[in-house]
């Protein structure tokens, strides 16, 4: 159990107009912080006014990228209460990421306590306009004040929160995606299954090139053979091919998404054939050409479900489902957002209420 001290800010900010939210531009009044050292373990847990963080110029994170993060949301229900969606899944993934990056893990119950104490305090920042939520960003970084390369001995854990609208400017409208056959996001044996900052830095060049050509994001291929589909942008990806729902198997270079897991559970529960398997670019191209690719979508916390309306491979553009959102994609969006915003009954036990 953490002993969390609380220092309230002197001048709370005005809550933003929901139409100005965007994604991750506005932050709440406070943040959670805790320090770790080899000698003391986790200590100095505190909620303090939101402010810049001061770092030693030799701090590990600035040189060797020892950083991991999570992303989850607090949702305002129609009855005014605030709830989280599967927070223990994020906590477990955060510890798996920490293990991969040689950063300290935090006991699950302590991380949950930190998250709940912080969200309880900031819950008034959870917007209520349709499609809006309070995005929670826990992150953890190595903070040794030395240039030696080794496992981290000192670290800082922080949680910040940002009221958000939709992630893509397109919202739930289909996006155009370019298949990337040069850069790769991650490799098996590397850090693809961990949510570490370096994976995103490595992704940016391809994302920028795609944007210059008018695409929202790239579809990643595996790093060894550039043959198997992995993810789309910073989301997991799913396809409906000839009636079968196919999503790439978690081979180590793919982030095990909580939205992905939830989509699979919903679809399997409704009797769909869902396969987590290898899907080659050859099989996908064939399905694009012979019209058996019925739907494609990305899934992740930020956008929930994002339909893919066009795939471009080696300069050839293929519309998917006539550029429109498909019925399975729409159904998943409605089901997940319905549960998240408390509009439909949560028969799965995924929601986690916050005390008022
Ligand atoms: N893949 C990557 C690379 C991501 O950054 C995310 C976002 O968190 C996801 C997939 C989707 O994961 P989740 O559904 O847990 O948000
Ligand atoms: C997601 O939630 O789907 C994300 O990928 C978050 C992103 C801002 C890193």
Tab-separated table of C-alpha atoms and ligand atoms in Angstrom:
chain	number	residue	atom	x	y	z
A	1	UNK	CA	0.000	0.000	0.000
A	2	UNK	CA	1.388	3.395	-1.006
A	3	UNK	CA	1.358	6.341	1.345
A	4	UNK	CA	0.247	9.081	-1.079
A	5	UNK	CA	0.708	12.710	0.009
A	6	UNK	CA	-1.527	15.299	-1.647
A	7	UNK	CA	-0.629	18.912	-2.455
A	8	UNK	CA	-3.460	20.745	-4.200
A	9	UNK	CA	-2.801	23.428	-6.806
A	10	UNK	CA	-3.533	27.022	-5.748
A	11	UNK	CA	-5.328	28.130	-8.905
A	12	UNK	CA	-7.435	25.417	-10.637
A	13	UNK	CA	-7.750	25.997	-14.407
A	14	UNK	CA	-11.073	26.533	-16.153
A	15	UNK	CA	-12.414	23.369	-17.827
A	16	UNK	CA	-12.048	23.502	-21.622
A	17	UNK	CA	-14.836	23.865	-24.159
A	18	UNK	CA	-15.406	20.279	-25.458
A	19	UNK	CA	-15.190	21.433	-29.083
A	20	UNK	CA	-11.541	22.473	-28.558
A	21	UNK	CA	-10.269	19.225	-27.039
A	22	UNK	CA	-8.378	17.335	-29.780
A	23	UNK	CA	-6.034	14.706	-28.340
A	24	UNK	CA	-3.536	15.271	-25.515
A	25	UNK	CA	-3.184	19.028	-25.750
A	26	UNK	CA	-4.808	20.075	-22.468
A	27	UNK	CA	-3.843	18.721	-19.050
A	28	UNK	CA	-5.591	18.631	-15.685
A	29	UNK	CA	-4.497	20.465	-12.526
A	30	UNK	CA	-2.489	17.682	-10.876
A	31	UNK	CA	-0.218	14.739	-11.533
A	32	UNK	CA	0.783	11.631	-9.613
A	33	UNK	CA	4.481	10.930	-9.031
A	34	UNK	CA	6.507	8.287	-7.208
A	35	UNK	CA	10.241	7.659	-7.056
A	36	UNK	CA	12.134	4.388	-7.112
A	37	UNK	CA	15.631	3.588	-5.949
A	38	UNK	CA	17.360	0.246	-5.598
A	39	UNK	CA	17.883	0.906	-1.897
A	40	UNK	CA	14.437	2.247	-0.965
A	41	UNK	CA	12.115	0.649	-3.540
A	42	UNK	CA	9.075	2.792	-4.401
A	43	UNK	CA	8.779	5.845	-2.170
A	44	UNK	CA	7.640	9.468	-2.058
A	45	UNK	CA	4.264	8.757	-3.726
A	46	UNK	CA	2.544	12.089	-4.168
A	47	UNK	CA	-0.122	13.991	-6.053
A	48	UNK	CA	1.185	17.452	-6.828
A	49	UNK	CA	0.195	20.416	-9.028
A	50	UNK	CA	0.799	19.698	-12.751
A	51	UNK	CA	4.238	21.145	-13.564
A	52	UNK	CA	7.416	20.627	-15.576
A	53	UNK	CA	9.738	17.850	-14.415
A	54	UNK	CA	13.357	18.720	-13.752
A	55	UNK	CA	15.968	16.129	-14.844
A	56	UNK	CA	19.732	15.748	-14.429
A	57	UNK	CA	21.303	16.157	-17.905
A	58	UNK	CA	22.816	12.637	-17.636
A	59	UNK	CA	19.450	11.081	-16.715
A	60	UNK	CA	19.111	7.598	-18.308
A	61	UNK	CA	15.913	8.381	-20.168
A	62	UNK	CA	17.539	11.255	-22.067
A	63	UNK	CA	20.331	9.062	-23.444
A	64	UNK	CA	19.219	5.446	-23.583
A	65	UNK	CA	15.462	5.728	-23.984
A	66	UNK	CA	14.511	3.854	-20.792
A	67	UNK	CA	10.858	4.820	-20.895
A	68	UNK	CA	7.548	2.984	-20.950
A	69	UNK	CA	3.975	4.229	-20.848
A	70	UNK	CA	0.334	3.246	-20.822
A	71	UNK	CA	-2.868	4.765	-22.142
A	72	UNK	CA	-6.362	4.274	-20.766
A	73	UNK	CA	-9.448	6.418	-20.376
A	74	UNK	CA	-11.955	7.492	-17.743
A	75	UNK	CA	-15.449	7.786	-19.242
A	76	UNK	CA	-18.383	9.907	-18.062
A	77	UNK	CA	-21.509	7.767	-17.960
A	78	UNK	CA	-24.979	9.103	-18.755
A	79	UNK	CA	-25.805	8.958	-15.008
A	80	UNK	CA	-22.856	11.312	-14.325
A	81	UNK	CA	-20.569	8.689	-12.745
A	82	UNK	CA	-17.037	8.147	-14.039
A	83	UNK	CA	-15.638	4.705	-14.906
A	84	UNK	CA	-12.462	3.087	-16.192
A	85	UNK	CA	-12.230	0.267	-18.743
A	86	UNK	CA	-10.163	-2.825	-17.823
A	87	UNK	CA	-7.507	-0.879	-15.846
A	88	UNK	CA	-5.848	-4.055	-14.517
A	89	UNK	CA	-4.966	-4.999	-18.098
A	90	UNK	CA	-3.030	-1.737	-18.471
A	91	UNK	CA	-1.342	-2.251	-15.114
A	92	UNK	CA	-0.204	-5.759	-16.078
A	93	UNK	CA	1.044	-4.583	-19.474
A	94	UNK	CA	2.943	-1.728	-17.800
A	95	UNK	CA	4.768	-4.257	-15.614
A	96	UNK	CA	5.499	-6.484	-18.623
A	97	UNK	CA	6.940	-3.464	-20.427
A	98	UNK	CA	8.997	-2.607	-17.309
A	99	UNK	CA	10.391	-6.140	-17.219
A	100	UNK	CA	11.479	-5.891	-20.879
A	101	UNK	CA	13.180	-2.508	-20.432
A	102	UNK	CA	14.842	-3.368	-17.076
A	103	UNK	CA	12.772	-0.720	-15.321
A	104	UNK	CA	11.328	-1.380	-11.845
A	105	UNK	CA	7.874	-2.953	-11.647
A	106	UNK	CA	5.274	-1.639	-9.223
A	107	UNK	CA	2.996	-4.068	-7.339
A	108	UNK	CA	-0.367	-4.230	-9.146
A	109	UNK	CA	-2.339	-3.143	-6.081
A	110	UNK	CA	-0.086	-0.090	-5.606
A	111	UNK	CA	-0.396	0.977	-9.250
A	112	UNK	CA	-4.169	0.549	-9.043
A	113	UNK	CA	-4.249	2.587	-5.821
A	114	UNK	CA	-2.194	5.347	-7.507
A	115	UNK	CA	-4.482	5.363	-10.539
A	116	UNK	CA	-7.725	5.355	-8.548
A	117	UNK	CA	-6.562	8.028	-6.068
A	118	UNK	CA	-5.466	10.247	-8.941
A	119	UNK	CA	-8.612	9.737	-11.050
A	120	UNK	CA	-10.861	10.304	-8.029
A	121	UNK	CA	-9.132	13.636	-7.516
A	122	UNK	CA	-9.246	14.716	-11.197
A	123	UNK	CA	-12.606	13.178	-12.146
A	124	UNK	CA	-14.358	16.534	-12.605
A	125	UNK	CA	-12.137	16.920	-15.675
A	126	UNK	CA	-13.897	13.984	-17.376
A	127	UNK	CA	-15.908	15.656	-20.140
A	128	UNK	CA	-19.446	14.550	-20.949
A	129	UNK	CA	-19.858	15.556	-24.628
A	130	UNK	CA	-20.341	12.555	-26.973
A	131	UNK	CA	-17.073	10.804	-27.838
A	132	UNK	CA	-15.023	12.637	-25.209
A	133	UNK	CA	-13.169	11.152	-22.231
A	134	UNK	CA	-10.310	11.740	-19.808
A	135	UNK	CA	-7.180	10.098	-21.252
A	136	UNK	CA	-4.834	8.791	-18.567
A	137	UNK	CA	-1.156	8.502	-19.354
A	138	UNK	CA	0.932	6.618	-16.779
A	139	UNK	CA	4.642	6.625	-17.667
A	140	UNK	CA	7.840	5.436	-16.076
A	141	UNK	CA	11.404	6.390	-16.885
A	142	UNK	CA	14.952	5.624	-15.810
A	143	UNK	CA	16.546	8.433	-13.884
A	144	UNK	CA	20.111	7.387	-12.976
A	145	UNK	CA	22.425	10.381	-13.004
A	146	UNK	CA	25.260	8.644	-14.855
A	147	UNK	CA	26.170	7.791	-18.446
A	148	UNK	CA	26.934	4.100	-17.785
A	149	UNK	CA	24.714	1.688	-19.727
A	150	UNK	CA	23.009	-0.756	-17.358
A	151	UNK	CA	19.673	-1.756	-15.810
A	152	UNK	CA	18.007	1.211	-14.160
A	153	UNK	CA	18.575	1.803	-10.415
A	154	UNK	CA	16.550	4.980	-10.057
A	155	UNK	CA	13.249	5.684	-11.771
A	156	UNK	CA	10.235	7.962	-11.671
A	157	UNK	CA	6.600	6.941	-12.209
A	158	UNK	CA	4.139	9.626	-13.258
A	159	UNK	CA	0.450	9.761	-14.211
A	160	UNK	CA	-0.939	12.727	-16.101
A	161	UNK	CA	-4.456	13.188	-17.477
A	162	UNK	CA	-5.852	14.965	-20.512
A	163	UNK	CA	-9.490	15.560	-21.480
A	164	UNK	CA	-9.722	14.361	-25.095
A	165	UNK	CA	-12.003	14.237	-28.105
A	166	UNK	CA	-11.365	11.955	-31.072
A	167	UNK	CA	-7.817	10.835	-31.934
A	168	UNK	CA	-8.091	11.014	-35.722
A	169	UNK	CA	-9.562	14.116	-37.302
A	170	UNK	CA	-11.676	11.659	-39.341
A	171	UNK	CA	-13.341	10.393	-36.095
A	172	UNK	CA	-15.165	7.162	-36.973
A	173	UNK	CA	-14.892	7.881	-40.715
A	174	UNK	CA	-12.695	5.475	-42.717
A	175	UNK	CA	-8.997	6.328	-43.001
A	176	UNK	CA	-6.557	5.786	-45.880
A	177	UNK	CA	-3.619	3.525	-45.027
A	178	UNK	CA	-0.341	2.926	-46.860
A	179	UNK	CA	1.370	-0.460	-46.600
A	180	UNK	CA	4.960	0.187	-45.481
A	181	UNK	CA	7.546	-2.124	-47.015
A	182	UNK	CA	10.739	-0.322	-46.025
A	183	UNK	CA	10.786	0.752	-42.350
A	184	UNK	CA	9.668	-1.681	-39.662
A	185	UNK	CA	8.191	-0.817	-36.265
A	186	UNK	CA	9.662	-3.634	-34.217
A	187	UNK	CA	11.249	-7.076	-34.444
A	188	UNK	CA	10.720	-10.320	-32.598
A	189	UNK	CA	13.139	-10.392	-29.672
A	190	UNK	CA	13.067	-6.599	-29.571
A	191	UNK	CA	10.573	-4.388	-27.762
A	192	UNK	CA	7.477	-4.598	-29.983
A	193	UNK	CA	5.317	-6.203	-27.279
A	194	UNK	CA	6.332	-3.531	-24.773
A	195	UNK	CA	4.808	-0.062	-24.772
A	196	UNK	CA	8.079	1.848	-24.802
A	197	UNK	CA	8.731	5.287	-26.214
A	198	UNK	CA	11.469	4.061	-28.581
A	199	UNK	CA	8.969	2.032	-30.630
A	200	UNK	CA	7.080	5.222	-31.428
A	201	UNK	CA	10.229	7.192	-32.274
A	202	UNK	CA	11.134	4.407	-34.726
A	203	UNK	CA	7.667	4.615	-36.308
A	204	UNK	CA	7.604	8.307	-37.016
A	205	UNK	CA	9.567	8.380	-40.272
A	206	UNK	CA	7.180	6.013	-42.068
A	207	UNK	CA	4.179	7.809	-40.542
A	208	UNK	CA	5.464	11.151	-41.844
A	209	UNK	CA	6.122	9.772	-45.337
A	210	UNK	CA	2.610	8.349	-45.439
A	211	UNK	CA	1.139	11.669	-44.273
A	212	UNK	CA	2.976	13.514	-47.060
A	213	UNK	CA	1.233	11.230	-49.545
A	214	UNK	CA	-2.163	11.899	-47.976
A	215	UNK	CA	-2.442	8.739	-45.849
A	216	UNK	CA	-3.424	8.691	-42.176
A	217	UNK	CA	-1.040	5.926	-41.158
A	218	UNK	CA	0.945	2.901	-42.318
A	219	UNK	CA	0.262	-0.808	-42.160
A	220	UNK	CA	3.373	-2.432	-40.673
A	221	UNK	CA	4.925	-5.636	-41.975
A	222	UNK	CA	7.119	-7.918	-39.850
A	223	UNK	CA	10.759	-6.934	-39.441
A	224	UNK	CA	12.344	-10.220	-40.555
A	225	UNK	CA	10.697	-11.094	-43.869
A	226	UNK	CA	8.552	-7.973	-44.461
A	227	UNK	CA	5.869	-10.475	-45.297
A	228	UNK	CA	3.407	-10.714	-42.424
A	229	UNK	CA	0.971	-7.990	-41.359
A	230	UNK	CA	1.615	-6.690	-37.828
A	231	UNK	CA	-0.173	-3.473	-36.821
A	232	UNK	CA	-1.617	-0.284	-38.280
A	233	UNK	CA	0.021	2.928	-37.042
A	234	UNK	CA	-0.178	2.714	-33.244
A	235	UNK	CA	-3.121	0.328	-33.298
A	236	UNK	CA	-3.770	-3.375	-33.709
A	237	UNK	CA	-5.393	-4.399	-36.964
A	238	UNK	CA	-8.232	-6.730	-37.891
A	239	UNK	CA	-9.684	-7.902	-41.186
A	240	UNK	CA	-12.817	-9.661	-42.294
A	241	UNK	CA	-11.823	-11.968	-45.146
A	242	UNK	CA	-14.455	-14.239	-46.631
A	243	UNK	CA	-16.451	-14.216	-43.385
A	244	UNK	CA	-13.447	-14.953	-41.146
A	245	UNK	CA	-12.172	-12.307	-38.724
A	246	UNK	CA	-8.381	-12.377	-38.914
A	247	UNK	CA	-5.953	-10.535	-36.668
A	248	UNK	CA	-2.185	-11.049	-36.558
A	249	UNK	CA	-1.055	-13.495	-33.856
A	250	UNK	CA	0.972	-11.982	-30.986
A	251	UNK	CA	4.412	-13.121	-32.108
A	252	UNK	CA	6.433	-10.775	-29.870
A	253	UNK	CA	6.741	-7.741	-32.137
A	254	UNK	CA	3.073	-6.730	-31.756
A	255	UNK	CA	1.629	-4.808	-28.801
A	256	UNK	CA	-1.031	-6.951	-27.068
A	257	UNK	CA	-3.812	-4.381	-27.225
A	258	UNK	CA	-6.631	-4.318	-24.714
A	259	UNK	CA	-9.065	-3.140	-27.386
A	260	UNK	CA	-7.875	-6.034	-29.607
A	261	UNK	CA	-8.489	-8.484	-26.763
A	262	UNK	CA	-11.938	-6.967	-26.119
A	263	UNK	CA	-12.906	-7.128	-29.834
A	264	UNK	CA	-11.886	-10.794	-29.952
A	265	UNK	CA	-13.909	-11.587	-26.818
A	266	UNK	CA	-17.007	-9.764	-28.130
A	267	UNK	CA	-16.841	-11.406	-31.567
A	268	UNK	CA	-16.097	-14.915	-30.292
A	269	UNK	CA	-18.956	-14.554	-27.789
A	270	UNK	CA	-21.285	-13.766	-30.698
A	271	UNK	CA	-20.221	-16.832	-32.669
A	272	UNK	CA	-17.881	-15.220	-35.215
A	273	UNK	CA	-14.944	-17.247	-36.438
A	274	UNK	CA	-11.954	-15.260	-35.126
A	275	UNK	CA	-8.429	-16.362	-36.018
A	276	UNK	CA	-5.257	-15.012	-34.410
A	277	UNK	CA	-2.785	-16.172	-37.015
A	278	UNK	CA	-0.093	-15.112	-39.443
A	279	UNK	CA	-1.538	-13.109	-42.327
A	280	UNK	CA	0.830	-12.517	-45.218
A	281	UNK	CA	0.816	-9.523	-47.507
A	282	UNK	CA	0.355	-12.047	-50.353
A	283	UNK	CA	-2.883	-13.343	-48.828
A	284	UNK	CA	-4.077	-9.801	-48.138
A	285	UNK	CA	-3.254	-8.611	-51.693
A	286	UNK	CA	-5.138	-11.572	-53.119
A	287	UNK	CA	-8.148	-10.775	-50.934
A	288	UNK	CA	-7.968	-7.125	-52.070
A	289	UNK	CA	-7.821	-8.137	-55.697
A	290	UNK	CA	-10.530	-10.804	-55.672
A	291	UNK	CA	-12.885	-8.805	-53.452
A	292	UNK	CA	-12.898	-11.209	-50.475
A	293	UNK	CA	-11.522	-8.538	-48.122
A	294	UNK	CA	-14.828	-7.376	-46.704
A	295	UNK	CA	-13.686	-5.073	-43.891
A	296	UNK	CA	-10.512	-3.795	-42.247
A	297	UNK	CA	-10.112	-1.744	-39.089
A	298	UNK	CA	-7.586	-0.617	-36.524
A	299	UNK	CA	-8.320	-0.873	-32.805
A	300	UNK	CA	-6.818	0.891	-29.813
A	301	UNK	CA	-7.790	2.909	-26.772
A	302	UNK	CA	-7.408	6.329	-28.376
A	303	UNK	CA	-9.613	5.783	-31.449
A	304	UNK	CA	-11.456	2.638	-30.138
A	305	UNK	CA	-12.172	1.269	-33.638
A	306	UNK	CA	-11.020	3.033	-36.793
A	307	UNK	CA	-12.314	1.724	-40.141
A	308	UNK	CA	-9.844	1.439	-43.016
A	309	UNK	CA	-11.421	2.724	-46.235
A	310	UNK	CA	-8.419	2.313	-48.542
A	311	UNK	CA	-5.148	0.379	-48.594
A	312	UNK	CA	-2.297	1.405	-50.860
A	313	UNK	CA	0.345	-1.208	-51.713
A	314	UNK	CA	3.295	-0.483	-54.000
A	315	UNK	CA	1.497	2.545	-55.409
A	316	UNK	CA	-1.768	0.714	-56.189
A	317	UNK	CA	-4.847	1.937	-54.338
A	318	UNK	CA	-7.441	-0.584	-53.198
A	319	UNK	CA	-10.748	0.590	-51.724
A	320	UNK	CA	-12.005	-1.504	-48.786
A	321	UNK	CA	-15.768	-2.027	-48.515
A	322	UNK	CA	-16.300	0.788	-51.036
A	323	UNK	CA	-14.542	3.213	-48.651
A	324	UNK	CA	-17.333	2.828	-46.075
A	325	UNK	CA	-17.409	1.526	-42.524
A	326	UNK	CA	-18.386	-2.176	-42.467
A	327	UNK	CA	-21.077	-3.778	-40.335
A	328	UNK	CA	-18.681	-5.685	-38.031
A	329	UNK	CA	-16.536	-2.580	-37.555
A	330	UNK	CA	-19.606	-0.480	-36.705
A	331	UNK	CA	-20.914	-3.189	-34.379
A	332	UNK	CA	-17.622	-3.347	-32.466
A	333	UNK	CA	-17.494	0.434	-32.190
A	334	UNK	CA	-21.060	0.567	-30.882
A	335	UNK	CA	-20.512	-2.300	-28.432
A	336	UNK	CA	-17.218	-1.094	-26.969
A	337	UNK	CA	-18.161	2.578	-26.767
A	338	UNK	CA	-21.595	1.556	-25.418
A	339	UNK	CA	-19.935	-0.320	-22.541
A	340	UNK	CA	-17.282	2.346	-21.997
A	341	UNK	CA	-19.756	5.221	-21.744
A	342	UNK	CA	-22.230	3.104	-19.749
A	343	UNK	CA	-24.908	3.192	-22.457
A	344	UNK	CA	-25.206	-0.576	-22.671
A	345	UNK	CA	-24.954	-3.159	-19.919
A	346	UNK	CA	-21.446	-4.441	-19.208
A	347	UNK	CA	-22.015	-8.189	-19.140
A	348	UNK	CA	-18.241	-8.791	-19.247
A	349	UNK	CA	-17.303	-7.060	-15.971
A	350	UNK	CA	-14.877	-4.734	-17.804
A	351	UNK	CA	-15.889	-1.421	-16.286
A	352	UNK	CA	-14.448	-0.063	-13.067
A	353	UNK	CA	-16.400	2.667	-11.264
A	354	UNK	CA	-14.654	5.610	-9.591
A	355	UNK	CA	-15.912	6.720	-6.173
A	356	UNK	CA	-17.383	10.202	-6.137
B	1	LIG	N1	-0.477	-1.074	-30.835
B	1	LIG	C1	0.256	-0.004	-30.471
B	1	LIG	C2	1.608	0.150	-31.059
B	1	LIG	C3	-0.269	0.927	-29.566
B	1	LIG	O1	0.438	1.995	-29.205
B	1	LIG	C4	-1.569	0.731	-29.053
B	1	LIG	C5	-2.123	1.693	-28.120
B	1	LIG	O2	-2.074	1.609	-26.970
B	1	LIG	C6	-2.285	-0.396	-29.446
B	1	LIG	C7	-1.710	-1.273	-30.346
B	1	LIG	C8	-3.651	-0.671	-28.917
B	1	LIG	O3	-3.590	-1.038	-27.571
B	1	LIG	P1	-4.794	-0.747	-26.598
B	1	LIG	O4	-5.999	-1.327	-27.232
B	1	LIG	O5	-4.415	-1.444	-25.337
B	1	LIG	O6	-4.885	0.715	-26.441
B	2	LIG	C1	-3.943	4.051	-28.687
B	2	LIG	O1	-4.507	4.299	-27.626
B	2	LIG	O2	-4.476	3.372	-29.582
B	2	LIG	C2	-2.606	4.591	-28.934
B	2	LIG	O3	-1.921	4.087	-29.766
B	2	LIG	C3	-2.179	5.734	-28.166
B	2	LIG	C4	-1.161	6.568	-28.881
B	2	LIG	C5	-1.396	8.011	-28.571
B	2	LIG	C6	0.203	6.107	-28.511
